[in-house]
Amino acid sequence: MKKILKKLLLGKTSKGFQPKFNPIQKRIQNIQSIWNNDHQEDNGIEKIVRLFLASSQLLFPGIYIKYWASKKGVEYQDLALDFYVLLKVVFPILILVNHWQSHQWIIWILIYVFLETVFYIPTLIFASDLFSKPRSYKRSMLLLFFNYLEIAFAYAVFYSIDSYLNRPFFHWFDAVYFSIVTSSSIGYGDYHPITTIGKFLVTTQALLFLFFVVLFLNFFSTKVKTKGYFDHENLE
């Protein structure tokens, strides 16, 4: 059973192969590369934004999880990151189901990990000068989908904290429903913001998904191989 799980979760192992630089070292090198204009002749506000995005990842736990897991191999690094992303997806759902919105420390933790995702996506696009391409673009696209769910569920929690909308949520899924509808810009009208904070949340969520999802999907769509599993020559 252990062998089956290892094959399922880790796939083909690298047999202890260790990259030359760990994730923290690569991030620091990335910041230095942007500062020294090694790959791009940027300046002014562009350079400031790129430096901020690259440096912001050192403020969040994701890169340190990758660092500790990378000591066992790149597969363990990927696996640890997968579980971390899934945990961030489940966390806001647990808050909604158990009605933990009244615990301010839990909300602050949610905001903290939420900001990690918000900064991580544009960092990949605009500030990853030294980072090599991922081992699997399809895996990256799948993680992007979970990032989408994480942000949508986090906003559902934000909407449910107080009476920001025209009527209260009667079930925890009502908040998820409104968040998904808002992110897709459908707007059925059954729920709508009536306070300044509510309007601010709706506005930022719409801008986030317009920027992150559309732009990031376009970024990856040119890099994913279109060749399918059965598009090979029959050599028999």
Coordinates of C-alpha atoms in Angstrom, one line a residue:
M1 CA 0.0 0.0 0.0
K2 CA 2.8 2.4 0.9
K3 CA 4.5 1.7 -2.5
I4 CA 1.2 2.4 -4.3
L5 CA 0.7 5.7 -2.4
K6 CA 4.3 6.7 -3.1
K7 CA 3.9 6.0 -6.8
L8 CA 0.6 7.9 -6.9
L9 CA 1.7 11.0 -5.0
L10 CA 5.3 11.2 -6.1
G11 CA 5.4 9.6 -9.5
K12 CA 8.8 9.1 -10.9
T13 CA 11.3 10.1 -8.2
S14 CA 14.5 11.9 -8.8
K15 CA 16.4 9.5 -6.4
G16 CA 17.7 12.2 -4.1
F17 CA 18.6 14.7 -6.8
Q18 CA 19.1 18.1 -5.2
P19 CA 19.0 21.3 -7.3
K20 CA 21.9 23.6 -7.1
F21 CA 19.9 26.3 -5.3
N22 CA 17.1 26.0 -2.8
P23 CA 13.8 28.0 -3.3
I24 CA 14.9 30.8 -0.9
Q25 CA 18.3 31.2 -2.6
K26 CA 16.6 31.3 -6.0
R27 CA 14.2 34.0 -4.7
I28 CA 17.0 36.1 -3.4
Q29 CA 18.9 35.7 -6.7
N30 CA 15.7 36.7 -8.5
I31 CA 15.5 39.9 -6.5
Q32 CA 19.2 40.6 -7.2
S33 CA 18.6 40.0 -10.9
I34 CA 15.8 42.5 -11.1
W35 CA 17.9 45.0 -9.1
N36 CA 20.9 44.6 -11.4
N37 CA 18.8 44.6 -14.6
D38 CA 20.3 41.3 -15.7
H39 CA 17.4 40.3 -17.9
Q40 CA 15.2 43.4 -18.4
E41 CA 16.0 47.0 -18.8
D42 CA 13.3 48.3 -16.5
N43 CA 13.3 51.3 -14.3
G44 CA 11.0 53.6 -12.4
I45 CA 7.6 52.3 -11.3
E46 CA 8.0 49.1 -13.3
K47 CA 11.2 48.2 -11.5
I48 CA 9.7 49.1 -8.1
V49 CA 6.6 46.9 -8.7
R50 CA 8.8 44.0 -9.8
L51 CA 11.1 44.3 -6.8
F52 CA 8.1 44.5 -4.5
L53 CA 6.4 41.4 -6.0
A54 CA 9.6 39.4 -6.0
S55 CA 10.4 40.4 -2.4
S56 CA 6.8 39.8 -1.1
Q57 CA 7.1 36.0 -1.4
L58 CA 9.7 36.1 1.5
L59 CA 6.9 37.3 3.8
F60 CA 4.7 34.3 3.4
P61 CA 5.0 30.6 4.4
G62 CA 4.7 29.1 0.9
I63 CA 8.4 29.6 0.0
Y64 CA 9.6 28.2 3.4
I65 CA 7.4 25.1 3.0
K66 CA 9.0 24.6 -0.4
Y67 CA 12.4 25.0 1.2
W68 CA 12.0 22.4 3.9
A69 CA 10.3 19.9 1.5
S70 CA 13.0 20.4 -1.2
K71 CA 15.5 18.8 1.1
K72 CA 13.9 15.5 0.4
G73 CA 13.6 16.1 -3.4
V74 CA 11.8 18.1 -6.0
E75 CA 8.8 15.7 -5.9
Y76 CA 8.3 16.3 -2.2
Q77 CA 8.5 20.0 -2.8
D78 CA 5.7 19.8 -5.3
L79 CA 3.7 17.5 -3.1
A80 CA 4.1 19.8 -0.1
L81 CA 3.0 22.8 -2.1
D82 CA 0.0 20.9 -3.4
F83 CA -1.2 20.1 0.1
Y84 CA -0.5 23.7 1.2
V85 CA -2.6 25.1 -1.7
L86 CA -5.4 22.6 -0.9
L87 CA -5.3 23.6 2.8
K88 CA -5.7 27.2 1.8
V89 CA -8.8 26.2 -0.3
V90 CA -10.4 24.3 2.6
F91 CA -9.6 26.9 5.3
P92 CA -12.3 29.5 4.3
I93 CA -14.8 26.7 3.8
L94 CA -14.2 25.6 7.4
I95 CA -14.7 29.1 8.6
L96 CA -18.0 29.4 6.8
V97 CA -19.4 26.0 7.8
N98 CA -18.4 26.4 11.5
H99 CA -19.3 30.1 11.7
W100 CA -15.9 31.2 12.8
Q101 CA -16.3 34.7 11.4
S102 CA -16.5 36.2 14.9
H103 CA -12.9 35.1 15.7
Q104 CA -10.8 38.0 14.5
W105 CA -7.5 36.0 14.7
I106 CA -8.9 33.4 12.3
I107 CA -9.9 36.2 9.9
W108 CA -6.4 37.7 10.1
I109 CA -4.9 34.4 9.3
L110 CA -7.2 34.1 6.3
I111 CA -6.3 37.6 5.1
Y112 CA -2.6 36.7 5.5
V113 CA -2.7 33.6 3.3
F114 CA -5.1 35.3 0.9
L115 CA -2.6 38.0 0.3
E116 CA 0.1 35.4 -0.4
T117 CA -2.0 34.2 -3.4
V118 CA -2.9 37.7 -4.5
F119 CA 0.8 38.6 -4.7
Y120 CA 2.0 35.2 -6.0
I121 CA 0.2 35.2 -9.3
P122 CA 1.5 38.5 -10.6
T123 CA 4.9 37.6 -9.3
L124 CA 5.0 34.6 -11.6
I125 CA 4.0 36.8 -14.6
F126 CA 6.1 40.0 -14.0
A127 CA 8.9 39.2 -11.6
S128 CA 10.3 35.6 -12.2
D129 CA 13.3 36.5 -14.3
L130 CA 15.5 33.7 -13.0
F131 CA 13.0 30.9 -12.5
S132 CA 13.0 28.0 -14.9
K133 CA 9.8 26.7 -16.4
P134 CA 7.7 24.4 -14.2
R135 CA 8.0 20.7 -14.7
S136 CA 4.4 20.6 -15.8
Y137 CA 2.4 23.5 -17.1
K138 CA -0.8 21.4 -16.7
R139 CA 0.0 21.1 -13.0
S140 CA 0.5 24.8 -12.8
M141 CA -2.9 25.3 -14.5
L142 CA -4.5 23.0 -12.0
L143 CA -3.0 24.9 -9.1
L144 CA -4.3 28.1 -10.7
F145 CA -7.8 26.7 -10.6
F146 CA -7.4 26.0 -6.9
N147 CA -6.1 29.5 -6.4
Y148 CA -9.3 30.7 -8.1
L149 CA -11.3 28.6 -5.6
E150 CA -9.3 29.9 -2.7
I151 CA -9.8 33.5 -3.6
A152 CA -13.6 33.0 -4.2
F153 CA -14.0 31.1 -0.9
A154 CA -12.0 33.8 0.9
Y155 CA -14.3 36.5 -0.4
A156 CA -17.3 34.5 0.6
V157 CA -15.9 34.7 4.2
F158 CA -15.4 38.4 3.9
Y159 CA -18.9 39.0 2.7
S160 CA -20.3 37.0 5.6
I161 CA -18.5 38.8 8.3
D162 CA -21.1 41.6 8.5
S163 CA -24.2 43.0 6.9
Y164 CA -22.6 44.3 3.8
L165 CA -25.3 43.1 1.4
N166 CA -29.0 43.9 1.0
R167 CA -30.0 40.7 2.9
P168 CA -28.3 38.2 5.1
F169 CA -27.1 34.8 4.1
F170 CA -29.3 32.0 5.4
H171 CA -26.8 29.2 4.6
W172 CA -23.1 29.2 4.4
F173 CA -23.2 28.3 0.7
D174 CA -25.2 31.5 -0.1
A175 CA -21.9 33.4 0.6
V176 CA -20.0 31.1 -1.8
Y177 CA -22.8 31.5 -4.4
F178 CA -22.6 35.3 -4.3
S179 CA -18.8 35.2 -4.4
I180 CA -18.7 32.9 -7.5
V181 CA -21.4 35.0 -9.2
T182 CA -19.5 38.2 -8.5
S183 CA -16.2 36.7 -9.8
S184 CA -17.9 35.7 -13.0
S185 CA -19.5 39.1 -13.4
I186 CA -23.0 37.6 -13.8
G187 CA -24.9 39.6 -11.1
Y188 CA -28.4 38.1 -10.8
G189 CA -29.4 40.9 -8.4
D190 CA -30.7 38.7 -5.6
Y191 CA -27.7 39.8 -3.5
H192 CA -26.0 43.2 -3.9
P193 CA -23.8 45.4 -1.7
I194 CA -25.4 48.3 0.2
T195 CA -22.4 49.5 2.2
T196 CA -19.1 51.1 1.2
I197 CA -17.2 48.1 2.5
G198 CA -19.5 45.7 0.5
K199 CA -19.0 47.7 -2.6
F200 CA -15.3 47.8 -2.1
L201 CA -15.2 44.0 -1.7
V202 CA -17.2 43.4 -4.8
T203 CA -15.1 45.9 -6.8
T204 CA -11.7 44.4 -5.7
Q205 CA -13.0 40.9 -6.4
A206 CA -14.1 41.8 -9.9
L207 CA -10.8 43.5 -10.6
L208 CA -8.8 40.6 -9.1
F209 CA -10.4 38.0 -11.3
L210 CA -10.3 40.2 -14.4
F211 CA -6.6 40.7 -13.9
F212 CA -5.4 37.4 -12.4
V213 CA -7.5 34.8 -14.0
V214 CA -7.8 36.1 -17.5
L215 CA -4.2 37.4 -17.7
F216 CA -2.7 34.3 -16.1
L217 CA -4.7 31.9 -18.2
N218 CA -3.5 33.7 -21.3
F219 CA 0.0 33.6 -20.0
F220 CA -0.1 29.8 -19.7
S221 CA -2.2 29.1 -22.7
T222 CA 0.8 29.8 -25.0
K223 CA 3.0 27.4 -23.1
V224 CA 0.9 24.3 -22.5
K225 CA 1.7 21.5 -25.0
T226 CA -1.4 20.6 -27.1
K227 CA -0.2 17.1 -27.9
G228 CA -2.5 14.6 -26.2
Y229 CA -1.7 11.2 -24.8
F230 CA -2.8 9.4 -28.0
D231 CA -1.2 11.8 -30.5
H232 CA 1.9 9.6 -31.1
E233 CA 3.0 7.6 -34.0
N234 CA 2.1 3.9 -33.9
L235 CA 5.5 2.2 -34.2
E236 CA 4.1 -1.3 -34.1

